[in-house]
Amino acid sequence: MKSVNQFISSFDIDKRLAEADIVGSIAHTKMLCKSKIISKSDAKKIILGLEAILDDLHNGWKLPVDEDIHYAIEKELINRIGSVGGKMHTARSRNDQVTTDLRLYLKKELKNIKNKITHFQNTLINKAIENIDVIMPGFTHLQHAQPILASHYILAYAWMMQRDKERFVDCYKRIDVLPLGSAALAGTSFNIDRHYTARLLHFKNISNNSLDAVSDRDFVIEFIFCIVVMFIHLTRLCEEIILWINPEFCYITIDSKFTSGSSIMPQKRNPDYAEVIRGRFGRVLGNLISIITVMKALPLAYNRDLQEDKACLFDALDNTTDCLCIIDDMFRSIKFIKRKTLQSTEKGFILATEIADYLSLHNVPFRQAHGIVQNIVLYCQQTSKDFNNLSLQEYKKFSQVFEQDIFNYLNIDKIVNMKNSYGGTSKISVLHQIDILKQKLQYEK
Ligand code: ARG
């Protein structure tokens, strides 16, 4: 059984905040010095001590375990430079310190995630360019619907990732608020300069209410929510990768390093990597539910329940970075089997809408045209025929409007490239999409 101290300790989890904690403490010490709350020489000793600890940590040295990272660093400092180290904690509390650390840490992580998303978007764009001539069935209800360009499909994910990135960027605004100086809950009687600390730590704003500042974890909820939405997209993509490498589809191959064999069935290569990403969604959603549940009905201000925030956040973060790297590599290895995707467009009367459009173009109201084509499909099913091998006479039985040029409408390539409406699947329109996306990514730099 764990000792009581171990039970409330968060050190194992929050030790990764060490750098943020030290950077925050250095800024706080500089502010205390500038505000004449501690002397220059004391401040210098503290800052040099903290910098030495940070250096040692960078070189692989390990801090002695303590209740949490904040105590661990303070004790180590006092151990190294003597009791003057204890002046560092003037006019602050672990309550404003921990949320400052988290915000500092997240600001950095958010940039990292943003870069990874952009990297993945570039992989998607390159794949779209590489496969610009691949035609495949588009699906609704997982049934053949209308032919599309594979690139169009790939870019759909690039746009999802764009929204994901924008969501993170928006969330950044609310992370970029400095709580330090709120102390335990009430602020402090020392004449501190919070704006100065904010400038040193590159925070855009400072918090306006000390009670709110120490007990707010909305930004953690929001950050994990952004992760969850992004994961929804990753799971959808993984699901399709799983389907498409399945022999029933056989639309794509992926590098064998992203599959694994079965321990009993020698013939199998299973899409385990995509499945693990799909499965990780359970974890990240669990993290969101956990933090929301921790926060619900928590009275102001700080309560130790808040310490649970970090396990949820770090687990969600680690899954994000891992899964983004894997999906990026895996997607880069995808090869479309053009012959198979094209063959598949021959199934499911995928050109039915085109025939209805043909009738509409010849002045048949669309609703009526829809009914006529429904009858043609039924006829084809009963006679085991296809749109392509019906004669003009057969077409005319369903509507006199049909003429020889109906057969021009049955060319899959042509059909796809007629979908020229803005955002549609024609090659011109897809190339335009690529341009816009590229411009967006360029502009973000
Ligand atoms: N380890 C704590 C946390 O993560 C730090 C704050 C402790 N504050 C307190 N009043 N006990 O939340």
Tab-separated table of C-alpha atoms and ligand atoms in Angstrom:
chain	number	residue	atom	x	y	z
A	1	MET	CA	0.000	0.000	0.000
A	2	LYS	CA	1.189	3.498	-0.806
A	3	SER	CA	2.163	5.764	2.097
A	4	VAL	CA	-0.016	8.813	2.640
A	5	ASN	CA	2.650	11.084	1.189
A	6	GLN	CA	2.925	9.017	-1.932
A	7	PHE	CA	-0.823	9.108	-2.292
A	8	ILE	CA	-0.978	12.877	-2.640
A	9	SER	CA	2.291	13.181	-4.538
A	10	SER	CA	2.092	14.280	-8.141
A	11	PHE	CA	5.834	14.253	-8.740
A	12	ASP	CA	5.890	11.309	-11.130
A	13	ILE	CA	3.449	13.116	-13.376
A	14	ASP	CA	4.376	16.785	-12.981
A	15	LYS	CA	8.164	16.334	-13.166
A	16	ARG	CA	7.842	17.120	-16.836
A	17	LEU	CA	6.923	20.672	-15.824
A	18	ALA	CA	10.432	21.168	-14.398
A	19	GLU	CA	11.639	23.490	-17.134
A	20	ALA	CA	8.457	25.574	-17.131
A	21	ASP	CA	8.615	25.763	-13.329
A	22	ILE	CA	12.199	27.019	-13.363
A	23	VAL	CA	11.580	29.518	-16.169
A	24	GLY	CA	8.537	30.792	-14.253
A	25	SER	CA	10.527	31.065	-11.019
A	26	ILE	CA	13.334	32.974	-12.701
A	27	ALA	CA	10.842	35.512	-14.091
A	28	HIS	CA	9.103	35.780	-10.722
A	29	THR	CA	12.464	36.368	-8.992
A	30	LYS	CA	13.402	39.061	-11.503
A	31	MET	CA	10.081	40.743	-10.855
A	32	LEU	CA	10.562	40.541	-7.049
A	33	CYS	CA	13.957	42.174	-7.504
A	34	LYS	CA	12.708	44.887	-9.851
A	35	SER	CA	9.893	45.639	-7.402
A	36	LYS	CA	12.484	45.860	-4.589
A	37	ILE	CA	10.896	43.035	-2.659
A	38	ILE	CA	14.158	41.090	-2.622
A	39	SER	CA	17.696	42.414	-3.051
A	40	LYS	CA	19.714	42.228	-6.252
A	41	SER	CA	22.309	39.944	-4.712
A	42	ASP	CA	19.662	37.539	-3.379
A	43	ALA	CA	17.951	37.523	-6.760
A	44	LYS	CA	21.246	36.804	-8.482
A	45	LYS	CA	21.958	33.821	-6.220
A	46	ILE	CA	18.486	32.428	-6.778
A	47	ILE	CA	18.617	32.852	-10.543
A	48	LEU	CA	22.096	31.321	-10.849
A	49	GLY	CA	20.958	28.428	-8.650
A	50	LEU	CA	17.869	27.835	-10.756
A	51	GLU	CA	19.859	28.028	-13.979
A	52	ALA	CA	22.318	25.476	-12.640
A	53	ILE	CA	19.480	23.104	-11.764
A	54	LEU	CA	18.045	23.514	-15.261
A	55	ASP	CA	21.440	22.836	-16.817
A	56	ASP	CA	21.860	19.710	-14.737
A	57	LEU	CA	18.395	18.533	-15.713
A	58	HIS	CA	19.250	19.064	-19.382
A	59	ASN	CA	22.337	16.953	-18.843
A	60	GLY	CA	20.277	14.067	-17.561
A	61	TRP	CA	20.592	14.643	-13.821
A	62	LYS	CA	17.457	13.676	-11.865
A	63	LEU	CA	15.785	15.802	-9.174
A	64	PRO	CA	15.206	14.052	-5.858
A	65	VAL	CA	11.584	12.956	-5.564
A	66	ASP	CA	9.232	15.183	-3.572
A	67	GLU	CA	5.538	15.853	-3.124
A	68	ASP	CA	5.455	17.740	-6.391
A	69	ILE	CA	7.766	19.433	-8.861
A	70	HIS	CA	7.407	22.853	-7.178
A	71	TYR	CA	8.580	21.600	-3.766
A	72	ALA	CA	11.271	19.480	-5.399
A	73	ILE	CA	12.831	22.465	-7.170
A	74	GLU	CA	12.541	24.800	-4.197
A	75	LYS	CA	14.145	22.239	-1.861
A	76	GLU	CA	16.928	21.551	-4.317
A	77	LEU	CA	17.585	25.276	-4.639
A	78	ILE	CA	17.748	25.762	-0.861
A	79	ASN	CA	19.982	22.721	-0.690
A	80	ARG	CA	22.348	24.289	-3.189
A	81	ILE	CA	22.352	28.004	-2.249
A	82	GLY	CA	21.085	28.001	1.332
A	83	SER	CA	18.037	29.567	2.959
A	84	VAL	CA	18.067	32.572	0.595
A	85	GLY	CA	16.492	30.153	-1.887
A	86	GLY	CA	13.347	30.318	0.240
A	87	LYS	CA	12.848	33.983	-0.789
A	88	MET	CA	11.840	32.877	-4.242
A	89	HIS	CA	8.380	31.915	-3.014
A	90	THR	CA	7.570	35.441	-1.736
A	91	ALA	CA	4.249	36.773	-3.093
A	92	ARG	CA	3.219	33.563	-4.774
A	93	SER	CA	1.702	30.197	-3.918
A	94	ARG	CA	1.862	26.794	-5.527
A	95	ASN	CA	-1.702	27.514	-6.610
A	96	ASP	CA	-0.795	30.290	-9.022
A	97	GLN	CA	2.539	28.630	-9.751
A	98	VAL	CA	1.141	25.323	-10.966
A	99	THR	CA	-1.329	26.853	-13.381
A	100	THR	CA	1.364	29.222	-14.667
A	101	ASP	CA	3.626	26.231	-15.314
A	102	LEU	CA	0.874	24.387	-17.118
A	103	ARG	CA	0.129	27.365	-19.319
A	104	LEU	CA	3.801	27.866	-20.152
A	105	TYR	CA	4.139	24.196	-20.973
A	106	LEU	CA	1.029	24.136	-23.139
A	107	LYS	CA	2.045	27.212	-25.103
A	108	LYS	CA	5.125	25.327	-26.222
A	109	GLU	CA	3.295	22.065	-26.844
A	110	LEU	CA	0.643	23.813	-28.856
A	111	LYS	CA	3.265	25.108	-31.276
A	112	ASN	CA	4.657	21.620	-31.541
A	113	ILE	CA	1.231	20.137	-32.334
A	114	LYS	CA	0.593	22.883	-34.852
A	115	ASN	CA	3.825	22.041	-36.665
A	116	LYS	CA	2.997	18.359	-36.682
A	117	ILE	CA	-0.456	19.038	-38.143
A	118	THR	CA	1.064	21.213	-40.863
A	119	HIS	CA	3.572	18.498	-41.635
A	120	PHE	CA	0.774	15.966	-41.988
A	121	GLN	CA	-1.209	18.370	-44.180
A	122	ASN	CA	1.791	18.605	-46.489
A	123	THR	CA	1.902	14.820	-46.674
A	124	LEU	CA	-1.782	14.846	-47.622
A	125	ILE	CA	-1.266	17.543	-50.239
A	126	ASN	CA	1.660	15.696	-51.792
A	127	LYS	CA	-0.349	12.494	-51.876
A	128	ALA	CA	-3.214	14.365	-53.535
A	129	ILE	CA	-0.860	15.702	-56.219
A	130	GLU	CA	0.727	12.303	-56.750
A	131	ASN	CA	-2.723	10.730	-57.295
A	132	ILE	CA	-4.405	13.528	-59.199
A	133	ASP	CA	-5.545	11.110	-61.931
A	134	VAL	CA	-6.866	8.368	-59.681
A	135	ILE	CA	-10.637	7.985	-59.858
A	136	MET	CA	-12.501	6.084	-57.194
A	137	PRO	CA	-16.056	5.662	-55.986
A	138	GLY	CA	-17.260	8.192	-53.463
A	139	PHE	CA	-19.534	6.647	-50.864
A	140	THR	CA	-22.608	7.615	-48.916
A	141	HIS	CA	-23.980	5.122	-46.390
A	142	LEU	CA	-20.870	3.141	-47.333
A	143	GLN	CA	-22.554	2.405	-50.672
A	144	HIS	CA	-21.228	3.468	-54.044
A	145	ALA	CA	-22.537	6.972	-54.664
A	146	GLN	CA	-20.708	9.033	-57.317
A	147	PRO	CA	-17.225	8.872	-58.796
A	148	ILE	CA	-14.626	11.230	-57.293
A	149	LEU	CA	-10.925	11.910	-57.523
A	150	ALA	CA	-8.877	10.150	-54.846
A	151	SER	CA	-7.146	13.523	-54.383
A	152	HIS	CA	-10.457	15.111	-53.514
A	153	TYR	CA	-10.955	12.527	-50.825
A	154	ILE	CA	-7.435	13.010	-49.459
A	155	LEU	CA	-7.854	16.779	-49.360
A	156	ALA	CA	-11.042	16.426	-47.329
A	157	TYR	CA	-8.759	15.295	-44.498
A	158	ALA	CA	-6.344	18.144	-45.101
A	159	TRP	CA	-9.250	20.563	-44.537
A	160	MET	CA	-10.301	18.753	-41.367
A	161	MET	CA	-6.750	19.095	-40.090
A	162	GLN	CA	-6.852	22.787	-41.003
A	163	ARG	CA	-9.897	23.295	-38.796
A	164	ASP	CA	-8.195	21.304	-36.060
A	165	LYS	CA	-5.203	23.581	-36.247
A	166	GLU	CA	-7.362	26.691	-36.187
A	167	ARG	CA	-9.165	25.323	-33.133
A	168	PHE	CA	-5.837	24.902	-31.314
A	169	VAL	CA	-4.765	28.390	-32.337
A	170	ASP	CA	-7.987	29.819	-30.952
A	171	CYS	CA	-7.515	27.918	-27.721
A	172	TYR	CA	-4.045	29.485	-27.447
A	173	LYS	CA	-5.627	32.893	-26.795
A	174	ARG	CA	-7.126	31.620	-23.552
A	175	ILE	CA	-3.949	29.836	-22.511
A	176	ASP	CA	-1.952	33.014	-23.064
A	177	VAL	CA	-3.081	34.623	-19.782
A	178	LEU	CA	-0.703	34.837	-16.817
A	179	PRO	CA	-2.171	33.812	-13.432
A	180	LEU	CA	1.082	34.312	-11.482
A	181	GLY	CA	0.716	36.929	-8.768
A	182	SER	CA	-2.732	35.691	-7.787
A	183	ALA	CA	-0.941	33.889	-4.933
A	184	ALA	CA	-3.054	31.367	-3.003
A	185	LEU	CA	-6.417	32.905	-3.936
A	186	ALA	CA	-6.573	36.511	-2.775
A	187	GLY	CA	-3.676	38.250	-4.469
A	188	THR	CA	-0.847	39.602	-2.334
A	189	SER	CA	-0.011	42.618	-0.166
A	190	PHE	CA	3.426	42.889	-1.774
A	191	ASN	CA	3.743	45.568	-4.390
A	192	ILE	CA	4.333	43.214	-7.308
A	193	ASP	CA	4.378	44.041	-11.006
A	194	ARG	CA	2.431	41.327	-12.780
A	195	HIS	CA	2.697	43.012	-16.167
A	196	TYR	CA	6.457	42.818	-15.920
A	197	THR	CA	6.347	39.056	-15.191
A	198	ALA	CA	3.956	38.633	-18.116
A	199	ARG	CA	6.390	40.417	-20.412
A	200	LEU	CA	9.293	38.271	-19.234
A	201	LEU	CA	7.309	35.089	-19.814
A	202	HIS	CA	5.766	36.302	-23.092
A	203	PHE	CA	2.179	36.176	-21.888
A	204	LYS	CA	-0.153	38.436	-23.807
A	205	ASN	CA	-2.511	39.109	-20.897
A	206	ILE	CA	-2.715	38.785	-17.131
A	207	SER	CA	-5.693	37.361	-15.259
A	208	ASN	CA	-8.174	39.800	-13.737
A	209	ASN	CA	-9.518	37.831	-10.803
A	210	SER	CA	-7.217	35.947	-8.448
A	211	LEU	CA	-9.915	33.465	-7.390
A	212	ASP	CA	-10.712	32.585	-10.968
A	213	ALA	CA	-7.032	32.500	-11.910
A	214	VAL	CA	-6.033	29.772	-9.452
A	215	SER	CA	-9.083	27.596	-9.969
A	216	ASP	CA	-9.562	27.853	-13.705
A	217	ARG	CA	-8.813	24.782	-15.768
A	218	ASP	CA	-11.078	25.661	-18.707
A	219	PHE	CA	-7.987	25.876	-20.856
A	220	VAL	CA	-7.131	22.248	-20.034
A	221	ILE	CA	-10.641	21.120	-20.913
A	222	GLU	CA	-10.520	23.128	-24.102
A	223	PHE	CA	-7.126	21.840	-25.091
A	224	ILE	CA	-8.177	18.220	-24.591
A	225	PHE	CA	-11.411	18.933	-26.446
A	226	CYS	CA	-9.358	20.184	-29.412
A	227	ILE	CA	-7.391	16.956	-29.225
A	228	VAL	CA	-10.567	14.870	-29.144
A	229	VAL	CA	-11.999	16.566	-32.237
A	230	MET	CA	-8.724	16.073	-34.056
A	231	PHE	CA	-8.767	12.432	-33.025
A	232	ILE	CA	-12.245	11.995	-34.456
A	233	HIS	CA	-10.709	12.879	-37.794
A	234	LEU	CA	-7.763	10.555	-37.305
A	235	THR	CA	-10.076	7.665	-36.445
A	236	ARG	CA	-12.197	8.277	-39.527
A	237	LEU	CA	-9.124	8.223	-41.709
A	238	CYS	CA	-7.794	5.099	-39.985
A	239	GLU	CA	-11.126	3.384	-40.431
A	240	GLU	CA	-10.930	4.004	-44.172
A	241	ILE	CA	-7.340	2.859	-44.379
A	242	ILE	CA	-8.434	-0.347	-42.642
A	243	LEU	CA	-11.290	-0.816	-45.102
A	244	TRP	CA	-9.299	0.069	-48.167
A	245	ILE	CA	-6.445	-2.289	-47.609
A	246	ASN	CA	-8.977	-5.035	-46.974
A	247	PRO	CA	-9.022	-7.497	-49.929
A	248	GLU	CA	-12.740	-6.768	-50.373
A	249	PHE	CA	-11.752	-3.226	-51.413
A	250	CYS	CA	-8.095	-3.466	-52.287
A	251	TYR	CA	-7.912	0.255	-53.115
A	252	ILE	CA	-4.576	0.924	-51.463
A	253	THR	CA	-1.477	-0.651	-50.035
A	254	ILE	CA	0.504	0.650	-47.076
A	255	ASP	CA	4.074	-0.093	-46.144
A	256	SER	CA	4.242	-3.495	-44.442
A	257	LYS	CA	5.934	-1.877	-41.464
A	258	PHE	CA	2.508	-0.475	-40.525
A	259	THR	CA	0.921	-3.916	-40.482
A	260	SER	CA	1.652	-6.948	-38.403
A	261	GLY	CA	1.206	-10.665	-38.820
A	262	SER	CA	-1.082	-13.031	-36.997
A	263	SER	CA	0.453	-15.463	-34.503
A	264	ILE	CA	-1.623	-18.295	-35.957
A	265	MET	CA	-2.785	-17.411	-39.486
A	266	PRO	CA	0.307	-17.236	-41.671
A	267	GLN	CA	-1.389	-15.447	-44.560
A	268	LYS	CA	-2.421	-12.372	-42.569
A	269	ARG	CA	-1.101	-8.808	-42.505
A	270	ASN	CA	-3.283	-6.788	-40.200
A	271	PRO	CA	-3.551	-2.980	-40.159
A	272	ASP	CA	-2.573	-2.778	-36.480
A	273	TYR	CA	-1.140	0.739	-36.559
A	274	ALA	CA	-4.344	2.220	-37.909
A	275	GLU	CA	-6.303	0.143	-35.410
A	276	VAL	CA	-4.230	1.339	-32.473
A	277	ILE	CA	-4.798	4.983	-33.458
A	278	ARG	CA	-8.515	4.256	-33.782
A	279	GLY	CA	-8.413	2.612	-30.360
A	280	ARG	CA	-6.528	5.486	-28.719
A	281	PHE	CA	-9.589	7.630	-29.220
A	282	GLY	CA	-11.040	5.829	-26.207
A	283	ARG	CA	-8.169	7.087	-24.100
A	284	VAL	CA	-8.332	10.711	-25.200
A	285	LEU	CA	-12.094	10.891	-24.832
A	286	GLY	CA	-11.645	9.325	-21.399
A	287	ASN	CA	-9.236	12.143	-20.533
A	288	LEU	CA	-11.788	14.746	-21.558
A	289	ILE	CA	-14.517	13.107	-19.495
A	290	SER	CA	-12.127	12.853	-16.513
A	291	ILE	CA	-11.160	16.518	-16.440
A	292	ILE	CA	-14.736	17.667	-16.948
A	293	THR	CA	-15.843	15.443	-14.092
A	294	VAL	CA	-13.073	16.731	-11.817
A	295	MET	CA	-14.110	20.333	-12.479
A	296	LYS	CA	-17.826	19.871	-12.095
A	297	ALA	CA	-19.208	21.534	-8.921
A	298	LEU	CA	-15.747	22.260	-7.523
A	299	PRO	CA	-16.068	25.179	-5.085
A	300	LEU	CA	-13.686	28.140	-5.410
A	301	ALA	CA	-10.805	28.471	-5.173
A	302	TYR	CA	-8.002	25.884	-5.297
A	303	ASN	CA	-8.795	22.298	-4.308
A	304	ARG	CA	-6.368	19.438	-4.562
A	305	ASP	CA	-8.721	17.709	-6.987
A	306	LEU	CA	-7.214	20.067	-9.553
A	307	GLN	CA	-3.978	18.122	-9.379
A	308	GLU	CA	-5.716	15.406	-11.415
A	309	ASP	CA	-5.664	17.728	-14.426
A	310	LYS	CA	-2.135	16.794	-15.393
A	311	ALA	CA	-2.584	13.048	-15.810
A	312	CYS	CA	-5.455	13.685	-18.253
A	313	LEU	CA	-3.662	16.423	-20.108
A	314	PHE	CA	-0.309	14.685	-20.521
A	315	ASP	CA	-1.862	11.411	-21.603
A	316	ALA	CA	-3.940	13.209	-24.239
A	317	LEU	CA	-0.875	15.164	-25.348
A	318	ASP	CA	1.366	12.108	-25.646
A	319	ASN	CA	-1.237	10.288	-27.678
A	320	THR	CA	-1.553	13.289	-29.941
A	321	THR	CA	2.120	13.577	-30.730
A	322	ASP	CA	2.556	9.814	-31.151
A	323	CYS	CA	-0.497	9.336	-33.341
A	324	LEU	CA	0.212	12.369	-35.526
A	325	CYS	CA	3.700	11.055	-36.262
A	326	ILE	CA	2.457	7.548	-37.041
A	327	ILE	CA	-0.431	8.602	-39.259
A	328	ASP	CA	1.853	10.966	-41.147
A	329	ASP	CA	4.410	8.232	-41.873
A	330	MET	CA	1.742	5.670	-42.625
A	331	PHE	CA	-0.131	7.928	-45.021
A	332	ARG	CA	3.075	8.800	-46.832
A	333	SER	CA	3.492	5.087	-47.590
A	334	ILE	CA	0.027	4.706	-49.145
A	335	LYS	CA	-0.134	3.642	-52.756
A	336	PHE	CA	-3.418	3.738	-54.636
A	337	ILE	CA	-4.167	0.758	-56.864
A	338	LYS	CA	-5.617	2.765	-59.730
A	339	ARG	CA	-6.900	-0.256	-61.604
A	340	LYS	CA	-8.884	-1.422	-58.587
A	341	THR	CA	-10.401	1.931	-57.675
A	342	LEU	CA	-11.469	2.423	-61.268
A	343	GLN	CA	-12.887	-1.089	-61.512
A	344	SER	CA	-14.869	-0.417	-58.383
A	345	THR	CA	-16.583	2.554	-60.026
A	346	GLU	CA	-18.249	0.071	-62.356
A	347	LYS	CA	-20.293	-1.246	-59.469
A	348	GLY	CA	-23.389	0.186	-57.866
A	349	PHE	CA	-24.801	2.170	-60.824
A	350	ILE	CA	-22.515	4.996	-59.803
A	351	LEU	CA	-23.534	7.098	-62.830
A	352	ALA	CA	-27.250	7.106	-62.030
A	353	THR	CA	-27.192	10.735	-60.905
A	354	GLU	CA	-25.484	11.727	-64.159
A	355	ILE	CA	-28.313	10.206	-66.190
A	356	ALA	CA	-30.833	12.074	-64.082
A	357	ASP	CA	-28.788	15.263	-64.622
A	358	TYR	CA	-28.844	14.566	-68.394
A	359	LEU	CA	-32.633	14.451	-68.323
A	360	SER	CA	-32.773	17.618	-66.218
A	361	LEU	CA	-30.560	19.373	-68.709
A	362	HIS	CA	-33.123	18.414	-71.324
A	363	ASN	CA	-35.854	20.091	-69.346
A	364	VAL	CA	-37.234	17.105	-67.444
A	365	PRO	CA	-37.888	18.262	-63.853
A	366	PHE	CA	-35.247	16.663	-61.653
A	367	ARG	CA	-37.754	14.839	-59.417
A	368	GLN	CA	-39.254	13.187	-62.502
A	369	ALA	CA	-35.812	12.392	-63.910
A	370	HIS	CA	-34.928	10.748	-60.582
A	371	GLY	CA	-37.947	8.406	-60.937
A	372	ILE	CA	-37.093	7.559	-64.544
A	373	VAL	CA	-33.536	6.586	-63.627
A	374	GLN	CA	-34.804	4.538	-60.690
A	375	ASN	CA	-36.781	2.504	-63.226
A	376	ILE	CA	-33.741	2.151	-65.491
A	377	VAL	CA	-31.719	0.825	-62.529
A	378	LEU	CA	-34.462	-1.699	-61.754
A	379	TYR	CA	-34.533	-2.778	-65.376
A	380	CYS	CA	-30.742	-3.201	-65.416
A	381	GLN	CA	-30.876	-5.276	-62.252
A	382	GLN	CA	-33.569	-7.520	-63.669
A	383	THR	CA	-31.798	-8.007	-67.002
A	384	SER	CA	-28.248	-8.084	-65.555
A	385	LYS	CA	-27.302	-5.128	-67.711
A	386	ASP	CA	-25.368	-1.977	-67.083
A	387	PHE	CA	-25.986	1.654	-68.151
A	388	ASN	CA	-23.236	1.233	-70.702
A	389	ASN	CA	-24.673	-1.742	-72.529
A	390	LEU	CA	-28.254	-0.566	-72.837
A	391	SER	CA	-29.192	0.439	-76.370
A	392	LEU	CA	-30.635	3.837	-77.218
A	393	GLN	CA	-33.956	2.079	-77.904
A	394	GLU	CA	-33.921	0.694	-74.389
A	395	TYR	CA	-33.217	4.152	-72.969
A	396	LYS	CA	-36.014	5.601	-75.061
A	397	LYS	CA	-38.473	3.174	-73.502
A	398	PHE	CA	-37.987	5.086	-70.269
A	399	SER	CA	-37.963	8.559	-71.805
A	400	GLN	CA	-38.128	9.884	-75.342
A	401	VAL	CA	-35.719	12.624	-74.315
A	402	PHE	CA	-32.722	10.275	-74.533
A	403	GLU	CA	-30.545	10.683	-77.627
A	404	GLN	CA	-27.255	9.214	-78.764
A	405	ASP	CA	-25.293	11.750	-76.689
A	406	ILE	CA	-26.409	10.007	-73.486
A	407	PHE	CA	-23.445	7.694	-74.055
A	408	ASN	CA	-21.072	10.660	-73.724
A	409	TYR	CA	-22.400	11.037	-70.208
A	410	LEU	CA	-21.352	7.553	-69.302
A	411	ASN	CA	-17.648	8.296	-69.457
A	412	ILE	CA	-16.335	8.246	-65.922
A	413	ASP	CA	-13.396	10.529	-66.575
A	414	LYS	CA	-15.594	13.106	-68.191
A	415	ILE	CA	-18.186	12.907	-65.447
A	416	VAL	CA	-15.630	13.569	-62.712
A	417	ASN	CA	-14.183	16.501	-64.603
A	418	MET	CA	-17.600	18.028	-65.139
A	419	LYS	CA	-17.914	18.492	-61.352
A	420	ASN	CA	-16.528	21.962	-61.689
A	421	SER	CA	-18.632	23.697	-59.075
A	422	TYR	CA	-16.524	25.468	-56.456
A	423	GLY	CA	-15.223	22.826	-54.047
A	424	GLY	CA	-16.217	20.003	-56.412
A	425	THR	CA	-14.221	16.968	-57.479
A	426	SER	CA	-13.100	17.956	-61.001
A	427	LYS	CA	-9.373	18.054	-61.568
A	428	ILE	CA	-9.409	21.832	-62.087
A	429	SER	CA	-11.326	22.367	-58.925
A	430	VAL	CA	-9.110	19.989	-56.921
A	431	LEU	CA	-5.964	21.716	-58.213
A	432	HIS	CA	-7.493	24.994	-57.097
A	433	GLN	CA	-8.107	23.526	-53.642
A	434	ILE	CA	-4.483	22.505	-53.450
A	435	ASP	CA	-3.434	26.063	-54.278
A	436	ILE	CA	-5.641	27.532	-51.594
A	437	LEU	CA	-4.430	25.084	-48.974
A	438	LYS	CA	-0.816	25.682	-49.881
A	439	GLN	CA	-1.355	29.430	-49.618
A	440	LYS	CA	-2.927	28.976	-46.188
A	441	LEU	CA	-0.011	26.914	-44.943
A	442	GLN	CA	2.446	29.400	-46.371
A	443	TYR	CA	0.627	32.326	-44.767
A	444	GLU	CA	0.693	30.663	-41.334
A	445	LYS	CA	4.489	30.548	-41.264
B	1	ARG	N1	0.775	19.604	-6.980
B	1	ARG	C1	-0.256	20.569	-6.864
B	1	ARG	C2	-1.125	20.553	-8.132
B	1	ARG	O1	-0.733	20.005	-9.073
B	1	ARG	C3	0.314	21.942	-6.676
B	1	ARG	C4	-0.560	22.897	-5.940
B	1	ARG	C5	-0.724	22.512	-4.522
B	1	ARG	N2	-1.457	23.491	-3.784
B	1	ARG	C6	-1.982	23.234	-2.566
B	1	ARG	N3	-2.635	24.222	-2.042
B	1	ARG	N4	-1.910	22.071	-1.999
B	1	ARG	O2	-2.203	21.076	-8.159
